[in-house]
Tab-separated table of C-alpha atoms in Angstrom:
chain	number	residue	atom	x	y	z
A	12	UNK	CA	0.000	0.000	0.000
A	13	UNK	CA	1.366	3.416	-0.956
A	14	UNK	CA	2.136	5.720	1.972
A	15	UNK	CA	1.425	9.361	1.152
A	16	UNK	CA	2.520	12.533	2.963
A	17	UNK	CA	0.718	15.714	3.958
A	18	UNK	CA	1.615	18.979	5.656
A	19	UNK	CA	1.224	19.278	9.423
A	20	UNK	CA	-0.811	22.412	8.681
A	21	UNK	CA	-3.017	21.045	5.874
A	22	UNK	CA	-4.073	17.402	5.581
A	23	UNK	CA	-5.972	17.816	2.324
A	24	UNK	CA	-3.022	17.839	-0.093
A	25	UNK	CA	-1.309	14.437	-0.449
A	26	UNK	CA	2.159	13.870	-1.900
A	27	UNK	CA	4.269	10.808	-2.621
A	28	UNK	CA	7.376	10.259	-0.518
A	29	UNK	CA	9.618	11.321	-3.395
A	30	UNK	CA	7.732	14.601	-3.890
A	31	UNK	CA	7.814	15.328	-0.146
A	32	UNK	CA	11.601	14.818	-0.183
A	33	UNK	CA	11.946	17.059	-3.232
A	34	UNK	CA	9.918	19.898	-1.753
A	35	UNK	CA	11.492	19.679	1.693
A	36	UNK	CA	9.030	22.134	3.234
A	37	UNK	CA	5.312	22.398	2.475
A	38	UNK	CA	4.105	25.574	0.751
A	39	UNK	CA	2.043	26.515	3.826
A	40	UNK	CA	5.199	26.395	5.963
A	41	UNK	CA	4.279	23.067	7.532
A	42	UNK	CA	6.377	19.909	7.673
A	43	UNK	CA	5.581	16.760	5.720
A	44	UNK	CA	4.383	13.799	7.781
A	45	UNK	CA	3.252	10.311	6.738
A	46	UNK	CA	-0.510	9.642	6.724
A	47	UNK	CA	0.227	6.879	9.209
A	48	UNK	CA	3.326	5.395	10.799
A	49	UNK	CA	3.921	1.908	9.360
A	50	UNK	CA	4.583	-1.086	11.592
A	51	UNK	CA	7.989	-2.748	11.559
A	52	UNK	CA	6.462	-6.258	11.546
A	53	UNK	CA	9.823	-8.045	11.512
A	54	UNK	CA	10.992	-10.631	14.002
A	55	UNK	CA	13.911	-9.473	16.146
A	56	UNK	CA	15.587	-12.835	15.571
A	57	UNK	CA	15.914	-11.790	11.934
A	58	UNK	CA	16.790	-8.150	12.629
A	59	UNK	CA	19.592	-8.980	15.091
A	60	UNK	CA	21.653	-10.630	12.347
A	61	UNK	CA	21.145	-7.914	9.738
A	62	UNK	CA	23.815	-5.465	8.617
A	63	UNK	CA	23.173	-1.756	8.937
A	64	UNK	CA	22.408	-1.597	5.215
A	65	UNK	CA	19.882	-4.443	5.447
A	66	UNK	CA	18.212	-2.844	8.467
A	67	UNK	CA	18.049	0.491	6.623
A	68	UNK	CA	16.215	-1.133	3.729
A	69	UNK	CA	13.667	-2.843	5.983
A	70	UNK	CA	12.857	0.400	7.809
A	71	UNK	CA	12.967	2.815	4.900
A	72	UNK	CA	10.987	0.753	2.413
A	73	UNK	CA	7.988	1.045	4.719
A	74	UNK	CA	8.098	4.853	4.544
A	75	UNK	CA	9.367	5.493	1.011
A	76	UNK	CA	6.848	3.338	-0.831
A	77	UNK	CA	7.168	4.955	-4.271
A	78	UNK	CA	10.888	4.073	-4.441
A	79	UNK	CA	11.511	0.729	-6.110
A	80	UNK	CA	13.549	-1.932	-4.305
A	81	UNK	CA	16.401	-1.346	-6.752
A	82	UNK	CA	16.321	2.448	-6.289
A	83	UNK	CA	16.257	2.302	-2.499
A	84	UNK	CA	18.952	-0.359	-2.207
A	85	UNK	CA	21.157	1.649	-4.568
A	86	UNK	CA	20.749	4.771	-2.392
A	87	UNK	CA	21.608	2.753	0.726
A	88	UNK	CA	24.628	1.110	-0.901
A	89	UNK	CA	26.032	4.472	-2.002
A	90	UNK	CA	25.433	6.070	1.400
A	91	UNK	CA	26.720	3.498	3.885
A	92	UNK	CA	30.039	2.535	2.375
A	93	UNK	CA	33.723	3.136	3.110
A	94	UNK	CA	32.925	6.761	4.059
A	95	UNK	CA	32.275	5.241	7.484
A	96	UNK	CA	35.328	4.117	9.421
A	97	UNK	CA	33.661	0.925	10.697
A	98	UNK	CA	31.579	-1.682	8.849
A	99	UNK	CA	29.098	-1.596	11.745
A	100	UNK	CA	28.272	2.023	10.737
A	101	UNK	CA	26.760	2.707	14.193
A	102	UNK	CA	28.614	0.612	16.811
A	103	UNK	CA	27.571	0.456	20.465
A	104	UNK	CA	30.147	1.218	23.169
A	105	UNK	CA	29.395	-0.088	26.638
A	106	UNK	CA	31.057	1.598	29.578
A	107	UNK	CA	30.090	1.059	33.205
A	108	UNK	CA	26.442	0.066	32.862
A	109	UNK	CA	25.642	2.515	30.057
A	110	UNK	CA	25.452	1.819	26.321
A	111	UNK	CA	26.420	4.608	23.903
A	112	UNK	CA	25.176	4.357	20.309
A	113	UNK	CA	28.069	5.928	18.391
A	114	UNK	CA	26.630	7.894	15.495
A	115	UNK	CA	29.824	9.720	14.532
A	116	UNK	CA	31.763	7.290	12.351
A	117	UNK	CA	30.922	9.008	9.051
A	118	UNK	CA	32.831	11.468	6.909
A	119	UNK	CA	32.247	14.516	9.115
A	120	UNK	CA	32.324	12.721	12.521
A	121	UNK	CA	28.832	13.747	13.644
A	122	UNK	CA	25.438	12.016	13.700
A	123	UNK	CA	24.204	14.158	10.808
A	124	UNK	CA	26.230	11.872	8.509
A	125	UNK	CA	23.796	9.054	9.250
A	126	UNK	CA	21.053	10.814	7.275
A	127	UNK	CA	22.998	13.242	5.112
A	128	UNK	CA	25.017	10.449	3.503
A	129	UNK	CA	21.827	9.132	1.926
A	130	UNK	CA	19.745	12.292	1.395
A	131	UNK	CA	21.576	13.405	-1.802
A	132	UNK	CA	20.889	10.003	-3.362
A	133	UNK	CA	17.227	10.012	-2.257
A	134	UNK	CA	16.875	13.533	-3.615
A	135	UNK	CA	18.465	12.930	-7.024
A	136	UNK	CA	16.485	9.680	-7.379
A	137	UNK	CA	13.295	11.571	-6.472
A	138	UNK	CA	14.142	14.232	-9.081
A	139	UNK	CA	14.490	11.580	-11.800
A	140	UNK	CA	11.235	9.909	-10.721
A	141	UNK	CA	9.375	13.207	-10.997
A	142	UNK	CA	10.987	14.405	-14.252
A	143	UNK	CA	12.680	17.412	-12.651
A	144	UNK	CA	14.868	18.983	-15.330
A	145	UNK	CA	16.530	21.959	-13.625
A	146	UNK	CA	18.955	22.230	-10.728
A	147	UNK	CA	17.898	21.522	-7.161
A	148	UNK	CA	19.247	24.201	-4.823
A	149	UNK	CA	19.751	22.890	-1.307
A	150	UNK	CA	19.242	25.754	1.111
A	151	UNK	CA	20.036	25.002	4.727
A	152	UNK	CA	20.869	26.545	8.092
A	153	UNK	CA	23.244	24.860	10.504
A	154	UNK	CA	24.051	25.050	14.193
A	155	UNK	CA	27.364	23.360	13.404
A	156	UNK	CA	27.051	19.783	12.176
A	157	UNK	CA	24.313	19.712	9.520
A	158	UNK	CA	26.262	22.185	7.384
A	159	UNK	CA	29.424	20.166	6.925
A	160	UNK	CA	27.578	16.858	6.597
A	161	UNK	CA	25.278	18.331	3.938
A	162	UNK	CA	28.166	19.962	2.086
A	163	UNK	CA	30.077	16.678	2.047
A	164	UNK	CA	27.003	14.763	0.922
A	165	UNK	CA	26.134	17.086	-1.951
A	166	UNK	CA	29.677	17.966	-3.065
A	167	UNK	CA	29.745	17.827	-6.882
A	168	UNK	CA	26.457	15.864	-7.043
A	169	UNK	CA	25.209	16.548	-10.555
A	170	UNK	CA	22.084	18.690	-10.820
A	171	UNK	CA	22.443	20.173	-7.332
A	172	UNK	CA	23.861	23.233	-5.642
A	173	UNK	CA	24.070	23.754	-1.901
A	174	UNK	CA	24.090	26.972	0.135
A	175	UNK	CA	24.732	26.691	3.882
A	176	UNK	CA	24.178	29.521	6.367
A	177	UNK	CA	25.837	29.308	9.792
A	178	UNK	CA	26.130	31.669	12.796
A	179	UNK	CA	29.567	33.247	12.425
A	180	UNK	CA	30.392	33.177	16.147
A	181	UNK	CA	28.132	30.293	17.147
A	182	UNK	CA	30.014	27.126	16.134
A	183	UNK	CA	33.189	25.474	17.372
A	184	UNK	CA	36.516	26.347	15.658
A	185	UNK	CA	36.723	22.816	14.225
A	186	UNK	CA	33.134	22.983	12.942
A	187	UNK	CA	33.816	26.304	11.214
A	188	UNK	CA	37.105	25.112	9.697
A	189	UNK	CA	35.336	22.015	8.333
A	190	UNK	CA	32.777	24.177	6.543
A	191	UNK	CA	34.910	27.041	5.227
A	192	UNK	CA	37.463	24.650	3.700
A	193	UNK	CA	34.781	22.660	1.853
A	194	UNK	CA	35.664	21.812	-1.743
A	195	UNK	CA	33.203	21.387	-4.620
A	196	UNK	CA	32.090	23.537	-7.526
A	197	UNK	CA	28.488	23.506	-6.287
A	198	UNK	CA	29.083	24.342	-2.597
A	199	UNK	CA	28.626	27.744	-0.934
A	200	UNK	CA	29.072	28.620	2.749
A	201	UNK	CA	27.875	31.914	4.233
A	202	UNK	CA	28.346	33.142	7.794
A	203	UNK	CA	25.662	35.374	9.294
A	204	UNK	CA	25.965	37.920	12.076
A	205	UNK	CA	23.351	36.319	14.298
A	206	UNK	CA	22.527	32.995	15.935
A	207	UNK	CA	21.238	29.696	14.551
A	208	UNK	CA	17.592	30.659	15.037
A	209	UNK	CA	18.214	33.777	12.914
A	210	UNK	CA	19.733	31.577	10.187
A	211	UNK	CA	16.910	29.031	10.339
A	212	UNK	CA	14.180	31.691	10.315
A	213	UNK	CA	15.884	33.403	7.366
A	214	UNK	CA	16.030	30.150	5.410
A	215	UNK	CA	12.339	29.452	6.085
A	216	UNK	CA	11.478	32.940	4.813
A	217	UNK	CA	13.387	32.248	1.607
A	218	UNK	CA	11.439	29.005	1.129
A	219	UNK	CA	8.197	30.971	1.485
A	220	UNK	CA	9.265	33.845	-0.818
A	221	UNK	CA	6.940	33.489	-3.833
A	222	UNK	CA	8.751	36.167	-5.864
A	223	UNK	CA	12.070	34.367	-5.404
A	224	UNK	CA	10.433	31.063	-6.337
A	225	UNK	CA	9.202	32.534	-9.611
A	226	UNK	CA	12.670	33.904	-10.425
A	227	UNK	CA	14.208	30.521	-9.728
A	228	UNK	CA	11.647	28.635	-11.806
A	229	UNK	CA	12.354	30.985	-14.712
A	230	UNK	CA	16.052	30.161	-14.341
A	231	UNK	CA	15.372	26.397	-14.151
A	232	UNK	CA	15.986	25.965	-10.412
A	233	UNK	CA	14.008	24.962	-7.331
A	234	UNK	CA	14.729	24.938	-3.598
A	235	UNK	CA	14.889	21.882	-1.387
A	236	UNK	CA	16.141	21.426	2.151
A	237	UNK	CA	18.816	19.331	3.840
A	238	UNK	CA	17.696	20.334	7.332
A	239	UNK	CA	15.895	17.816	9.510
A	240	UNK	CA	12.632	19.434	8.402
A	241	UNK	CA	13.059	17.278	5.254
A	242	UNK	CA	11.341	13.918	5.708
A	243	UNK	CA	14.262	12.435	3.743
A	244	UNK	CA	16.438	13.333	6.748
A	245	UNK	CA	14.070	12.018	9.403
A	246	UNK	CA	13.339	8.552	7.968
A	247	UNK	CA	17.018	7.453	7.803
A	248	UNK	CA	17.408	8.481	11.459
A	249	UNK	CA	14.772	5.958	12.536
A	250	UNK	CA	17.056	3.205	11.236
A	251	UNK	CA	19.775	3.486	13.875
A	252	UNK	CA	17.365	3.097	16.780
A	253	UNK	CA	16.003	-0.121	15.252
A	254	UNK	CA	19.562	-1.275	14.553
A	255	UNK	CA	20.712	-0.371	18.083
A	256	UNK	CA	17.883	-2.276	19.749
A	257	UNK	CA	18.411	-5.334	17.537
A	258	UNK	CA	22.166	-5.383	18.233
A	259	UNK	CA	21.632	-5.107	22.003
A	260	UNK	CA	19.200	-8.018	21.783
A	261	UNK	CA	21.648	-10.009	19.661
A	262	UNK	CA	24.421	-9.372	22.218
A	263	UNK	CA	22.243	-10.583	25.079
A	264	UNK	CA	22.079	-7.131	26.702
A	265	UNK	CA	18.275	-7.135	26.588
A	266	UNK	CA	15.618	-9.824	26.286
A	267	UNK	CA	13.272	-10.032	23.330
A	268	UNK	CA	10.613	-7.346	23.691
A	269	UNK	CA	12.239	-5.841	26.797
A	270	UNK	CA	11.745	-2.049	27.008
A	271	UNK	CA	14.780	0.087	26.225
A	272	UNK	CA	14.994	3.712	27.326
A	273	UNK	CA	16.616	6.154	24.908
A	274	UNK	CA	18.403	9.387	25.868
A	275	UNK	CA	19.003	11.922	23.099
A	276	UNK	CA	20.805	15.282	23.255
A	277	UNK	CA	18.775	17.517	20.975
A	278	UNK	CA	17.987	21.113	20.093
A	279	UNK	CA	15.955	20.840	16.903
A	280	UNK	CA	14.094	17.717	18.144
A	281	UNK	CA	14.631	15.671	14.960
A	282	UNK	CA	16.925	13.038	16.480
A	283	UNK	CA	14.600	12.186	19.366
A	284	UNK	CA	11.541	12.386	17.107
A	285	UNK	CA	13.100	9.618	15.004
A	286	UNK	CA	13.254	7.461	18.156
A	287	UNK	CA	9.582	8.257	18.830
A	288	UNK	CA	8.693	7.202	15.278
A	289	UNK	CA	10.617	3.966	15.884
A	290	UNK	CA	8.516	3.397	18.996
A	291	UNK	CA	5.337	4.064	17.005
A	292	UNK	CA	6.526	1.430	14.507
A	293	UNK	CA	6.473	-1.088	17.357
A	294	UNK	CA	10.071	-1.009	18.617
A	295	UNK	CA	9.973	-1.683	22.411
A	296	UNK	CA	11.246	1.722	23.494
A	297	UNK	CA	10.306	2.807	27.014
A	298	UNK	CA	11.017	6.399	28.023
A	299	UNK	CA	12.398	8.950	25.574
A	300	UNK	CA	14.609	11.284	27.616
A	301	UNK	CA	15.080	14.638	25.879
A	302	UNK	CA	18.387	16.163	27.003
A	303	UNK	CA	18.941	19.934	26.690
A	304	UNK	CA	21.824	22.263	27.494
A	305	UNK	CA	21.413	25.731	29.047
A	306	UNK	CA	19.096	26.626	26.135
A	307	UNK	CA	16.451	24.492	27.814
A	308	UNK	CA	13.372	25.511	25.856
A	309	UNK	CA	12.449	21.838	25.299
A	310	UNK	CA	12.940	20.944	28.970
A	311	UNK	CA	10.594	23.777	29.973
A	312	UNK	CA	8.052	22.630	27.371
A	313	UNK	CA	7.921	19.110	28.790
A	314	UNK	CA	7.695	20.508	32.318
A	315	UNK	CA	4.940	23.055	31.699
A	316	UNK	CA	3.267	22.456	28.337
A	317	UNK	CA	4.348	25.974	27.342
A	318	UNK	CA	6.871	26.537	24.554
A	319	UNK	CA	8.481	29.962	24.941
A	320	UNK	CA	11.468	31.108	22.893
A	321	UNK	CA	11.387	34.593	24.433
A	322	UNK	CA	14.535	34.180	26.464
A	323	UNK	CA	18.268	34.776	26.365
A	324	UNK	CA	20.120	32.789	23.705
A	325	UNK	CA	23.138	31.175	25.373
A	326	UNK	CA	26.286	30.124	23.506
A	327	UNK	CA	27.511	26.842	25.010
A	328	UNK	CA	30.165	24.185	24.465
A	329	UNK	CA	27.454	22.036	22.819
A	330	UNK	CA	26.635	24.448	19.956
A	331	UNK	CA	24.585	22.021	17.862
A	332	UNK	CA	21.967	22.273	20.638
A	333	UNK	CA	22.067	26.067	20.904
A	334	UNK	CA	18.571	26.387	19.476
A	335	UNK	CA	15.406	28.105	20.716
A	336	UNK	CA	13.125	27.227	17.778
A	337	UNK	CA	12.874	23.434	17.659
A	338	UNK	CA	11.419	22.932	14.196
A	339	UNK	CA	10.763	19.201	14.407
A	340	UNK	CA	8.640	19.579	17.523
A	341	UNK	CA	5.859	20.554	15.119
A	342	UNK	CA	5.663	16.958	13.918
A	343	UNK	CA	5.142	15.759	17.503
A	344	UNK	CA	2.487	18.438	18.105
A	345	UNK	CA	0.637	17.179	15.049
A	346	UNK	CA	0.598	13.625	16.429
A	347	UNK	CA	-0.412	14.501	20.001
A	348	UNK	CA	-3.183	16.795	18.728
A	349	UNK	CA	-4.789	13.784	17.058
A	350	UNK	CA	-3.450	14.918	13.671
A	351	UNK	CA	-5.443	18.142	13.922
A	352	UNK	CA	-3.870	20.283	11.192
A	353	UNK	CA	-5.949	23.318	12.158
A	354	UNK	CA	-4.719	23.200	15.745
A	355	UNK	CA	-1.133	22.736	14.585
A	356	UNK	CA	-1.375	25.697	12.214
A	357	UNK	CA	-2.832	27.866	14.999
A	358	UNK	CA	-0.012	26.966	17.410
A	359	UNK	CA	2.644	27.726	14.791
A	360	UNK	CA	0.951	31.051	13.974
A	361	UNK	CA	1.010	31.916	17.673
A	362	UNK	CA	4.702	30.987	17.876
A	363	UNK	CA	5.488	33.170	14.859
A	364	UNK	CA	3.547	36.162	16.219
A	365	UNK	CA	4.287	35.990	19.968
A	366	UNK	CA	7.248	33.602	20.298
A	367	UNK	CA	5.286	31.212	22.495
A	368	UNK	CA	2.319	28.840	22.673
A	369	UNK	CA	0.711	26.559	25.246
A	370	UNK	CA	-0.712	23.129	24.452
A	371	UNK	CA	-3.984	21.962	26.031
A	372	UNK	CA	-4.350	19.284	28.707
A	373	UNK	CA	-5.370	16.653	26.159
A	374	UNK	CA	-2.142	17.136	24.231
A	375	UNK	CA	-0.060	17.185	27.424
A	376	UNK	CA	-1.546	13.835	28.464
A	377	UNK	CA	-0.077	12.305	25.298
A	378	UNK	CA	3.473	13.315	26.244
A	379	UNK	CA	3.874	10.548	28.838
A	380	UNK	CA	6.481	8.767	26.676
A	381	UNK	CA	8.823	11.743	27.118
A	382	UNK	CA	10.886	13.090	29.975
A	383	UNK	CA	12.859	16.334	29.727
A	384	UNK	CA	16.158	17.094	31.429
A	385	UNK	CA	19.010	19.580	31.096
A	386	UNK	CA	22.660	19.962	32.035
A	387	UNK	CA	24.431	23.237	32.744
A	388	UNK	CA	27.837	24.085	31.276
A	389	UNK	CA	29.493	23.222	34.585
A	390	UNK	CA	27.662	19.904	34.816
A	391	UNK	CA	28.591	19.042	31.217
A	392	UNK	CA	32.303	19.602	31.852
A	393	UNK	CA	32.126	17.591	35.082
A	394	UNK	CA	30.471	14.708	33.232
A	395	UNK	CA	33.202	14.618	30.566
A	396	UNK	CA	35.807	14.531	33.340
A	397	UNK	CA	33.930	11.931	35.423
A	398	UNK	CA	33.360	9.456	32.573
A	399	UNK	CA	36.965	9.779	31.395
A	400	UNK	CA	38.445	9.273	34.852
A	401	UNK	CA	36.178	6.336	35.690
A	402	UNK	CA	36.312	4.485	32.378
A	403	UNK	CA	38.822	6.115	29.999
A	404	UNK	CA	35.984	6.847	27.545
A	405	UNK	CA	35.922	10.399	26.150
A	406	UNK	CA	32.558	12.049	25.469
A	407	UNK	CA	31.933	15.081	23.312
A	408	UNK	CA	29.946	17.883	25.055
A	409	UNK	CA	26.597	16.955	23.443
A	410	UNK	CA	26.874	13.327	24.515
A	411	UNK	CA	28.021	14.519	27.941
A	412	UNK	CA	24.802	16.544	28.252
A	413	UNK	CA	22.841	13.369	27.538
A	414	UNK	CA	24.940	11.288	29.931
A	415	UNK	CA	24.505	13.842	32.723
A	416	UNK	CA	20.744	14.108	32.141
A	417	UNK	CA	20.462	10.318	32.198
A	418	UNK	CA	22.216	10.211	35.579
A	419	UNK	CA	19.785	12.785	36.946
A	420	UNK	CA	16.761	10.974	35.487
A	421	UNK	CA	17.874	7.644	36.917
A	422	UNK	CA	18.460	9.175	40.351
A	423	UNK	CA	15.146	11.029	40.438
A	424	UNK	CA	12.955	8.277	38.979
A	425	UNK	CA	14.631	5.118	40.216
A	426	UNK	CA	14.112	3.764	36.679
A	427	UNK	CA	16.731	1.040	36.104
A	428	UNK	CA	15.514	0.130	32.604
A	429	UNK	CA	18.363	-0.656	30.205
A	430	UNK	CA	19.267	2.577	28.432
A	431	UNK	CA	20.815	3.577	25.121
A	432	UNK	CA	22.403	7.034	24.897
A	433	UNK	CA	22.719	8.600	21.447
A	434	UNK	CA	26.365	9.661	21.119
A	435	UNK	CA	26.070	12.360	18.509
A	436	UNK	CA	29.597	13.584	17.789
A	437	UNK	CA	33.236	12.615	18.055
A	438	UNK	CA	35.128	14.368	20.860
A	439	UNK	CA	37.596	15.445	18.134
A	440	UNK	CA	34.969	17.842	16.849
A	441	UNK	CA	35.081	19.786	20.117
A	442	UNK	CA	38.653	19.205	21.251
A	443	UNK	CA	39.075	22.427	23.211
A	444	UNK	CA	35.900	22.007	25.254
A	445	UNK	CA	36.667	18.336	25.856
A	446	UNK	CA	40.314	18.742	26.808
A	447	UNK	CA	39.697	21.725	29.093
A	448	UNK	CA	36.964	19.694	30.819
A	449	UNK	CA	39.389	16.802	31.339
A	450	UNK	CA	42.107	19.093	32.719
A	451	UNK	CA	42.251	22.909	32.866
A	452	UNK	CA	45.968	22.897	32.068
A	453	UNK	CA	45.129	22.308	28.401
A	454	UNK	CA	43.604	25.820	28.101
A	455	UNK	CA	46.861	27.367	26.877
A	456	UNK	CA	47.356	24.989	23.936
A	457	UNK	CA	46.330	25.557	20.304
A	458	UNK	CA	43.367	23.745	18.731
A	459	UNK	CA	45.444	21.269	16.735
A	460	UNK	CA	47.880	20.696	19.596
A	461	UNK	CA	44.826	19.604	21.544
A	462	UNK	CA	43.884	17.204	18.748
A	463	UNK	CA	47.196	15.395	19.245
A	464	UNK	CA	46.769	15.421	23.030
A	465	UNK	CA	43.296	13.906	22.653
A	466	UNK	CA	44.724	11.109	20.517
A	467	UNK	CA	47.260	10.339	23.230
A	468	UNK	CA	44.623	10.524	25.947
A	469	UNK	CA	41.899	8.462	24.276
A	470	UNK	CA	43.997	5.976	22.334
A	471	UNK	CA	41.749	6.641	19.322
A	472	UNK	CA	43.409	7.756	16.092
A	473	UNK	CA	42.762	11.269	14.828
A	474	UNK	CA	39.893	10.956	12.325
A	475	UNK	CA	40.537	11.659	8.664
A	476	UNK	CA	37.989	14.507	8.847
A	477	UNK	CA	40.278	16.372	11.268
A	478	UNK	CA	43.583	15.558	9.554
A	479	UNK	CA	42.216	16.949	6.283
A	480	UNK	CA	41.536	20.422	7.685
A	481	UNK	CA	44.828	20.991	9.535
A	482	UNK	CA	46.358	22.825	6.580
A	483	UNK	CA	43.362	23.158	4.246
A	484	UNK	CA	42.908	26.647	2.744
A	485	UNK	CA	39.795	28.701	3.502
A	486	UNK	CA	37.585	28.647	0.392
A	487	UNK	CA	34.485	30.370	1.797
A	488	UNK	CA	34.791	33.683	3.641
A	489	UNK	CA	31.483	35.463	2.970
A	490	UNK	CA	29.746	36.923	6.034
A	491	UNK	CA	26.458	38.866	5.816
A	492	UNK	CA	23.832	40.479	8.009
A	493	UNK	CA	20.570	38.530	8.412
A	494	UNK	CA	18.529	40.889	6.141
A	495	UNK	CA	21.094	40.305	3.383
A	496	UNK	CA	20.462	36.532	3.119
A	497	UNK	CA	18.132	36.838	0.117
A	498	UNK	CA	20.547	39.122	-1.736
A	499	UNK	CA	23.494	36.728	-1.289
A	500	UNK	CA	21.393	33.754	-2.444
A	501	UNK	CA	20.413	35.641	-5.596
A	502	UNK	CA	24.044	36.626	-6.185
A	503	UNK	CA	25.255	33.037	-5.790
A	504	UNK	CA	22.560	31.746	-8.149
A	505	UNK	CA	23.110	34.535	-10.695
A	506	UNK	CA	19.520	35.817	-10.435
C-alpha cells in the first residue's frame, strides 16, 4: 500500500514520498508527515543478524513506498560505504552500565552523517522519478554539524547546488574550519551575524518567498532542504534506533521485547523524534529522555506544556543544541493533537507572532512517553571529566549533556531500565571544550595541539575529517547580516 505525505498544517493535499523529499518544506510552511506510521512487523531474531544496510532497507521501504527496491537499495549502498570508518556504521560502546550508540563514524564525525550520507541520493532519485529537469538548490541553516555533513554529501552531485548559512560566532573552531574549507564547484558557505535561530528563520522565509520562487523557476531551479525538516532526513534516522535495539538483543544485553529507554541530546528535536517514530513502529522503546543544554526551551516545554522562545540565547560548548526554535517539535504536536492540522497551524501562527504557545491538557496527556532534562555548562564539563576518569571513555559535550541528564533521570525516577544514549559527535569535533573539561591545564594549547593530546589521551586515532583540515585553505569567507540573506542567495545563483 502506498504511503502518502501531507503537511502538518493542511491534511488535504497528499504527496508521494519522493515529492515530499523534493519539496522539503510544504508551501504553507508546515512539515511533511506520513498519513500513518507503518509497523515494523519483523521478528527481532531476523533483525539482530542484519547489517546496517539491510536494516536500513527494511525500515525505509515502509516509509518510502514509491521508491523501487532497486532504487532504495542503490541509495543505501552508495550512502553506507567506506565513508564510514567501521563496517558496523553505528557501533555500540558499553562503559560502566551505560550503552552509547556511536553515530559519529561518518565522513564529518557527527550524527548528521547518518542521514545526510543518503539524502543526496534520495533527492536525485526523487528528481528523476518526478521528471525534474533543472537544478535543485539545497538551502540550509546549521548550528554546526548539519552544514558540513550536507556539504560533504552534496559535493559535486550533478544537478544540485548547496548553500549553507551558519552563525559566524556560534560554532566550534573545528566545525567552522570544516565548513569554510569545503571543496566542490556547487558548494557555498555563508556566515551570518546572528545565531542559529536567525539563520533558520531566514532560510524558512526564503522558502516561502513566492517572488524568489518565480525567479528561480524561470532560471530552471528549485529549492529543497537538507535540514531535519526534510522527511528524507528524518526517515534514515529511525534506522539506527532499530539497529541499536536489535544489536543489544543479539548481544544478550536485553531480552526479546524488553523495554529500552533512549536518551538523546537535541535542540531541533529531529533526532529524538526519530526514536519516537521507531517506537510508534512497534520497537519496544520505554522512556524517551530529551536532554537539553542551558538553552532548555524543550525541557521547559515538557515541564509546563508551554513553549516559549522569548529568552536569552546562550552560547555553550554544545553548539549544535544552541537552538530556541525546535522545528521538528511541530511533527510531535501534530501527532499529540490527534493529527489536527488546524490546531497545529494555529499553534505555529502563535509561535510566529508571539514567540510562544501553550498546548492543552489533552495534548499534554499524550506526552507521557517523554521526559525532559538539562545539564548546565558546569555539569557538562564535570560529566566529561567523570566518565573519562572512571572508564577512559571520552565524550563530546553533546553526549556529555545526555549522559549527565540520564544520571539525573535515573536518580530522580529510580528507573533502572536498560538505556541507550545517542552519542552524537566525536570528541575530536570539540577538542578544546573536551580537553579543558578533562584538565584545565590544556587551556593554553592551540586547537590542533589539543587534537594530538586527545589522541594520546583516548587511544583513538585522529579521524581523517580532522587531519584533512589541519592545513586546508579557507575557500568560503562570505559573512552577511541577516537581512542580506536573500541578496546573497540571488548573487550566488546569478539571479
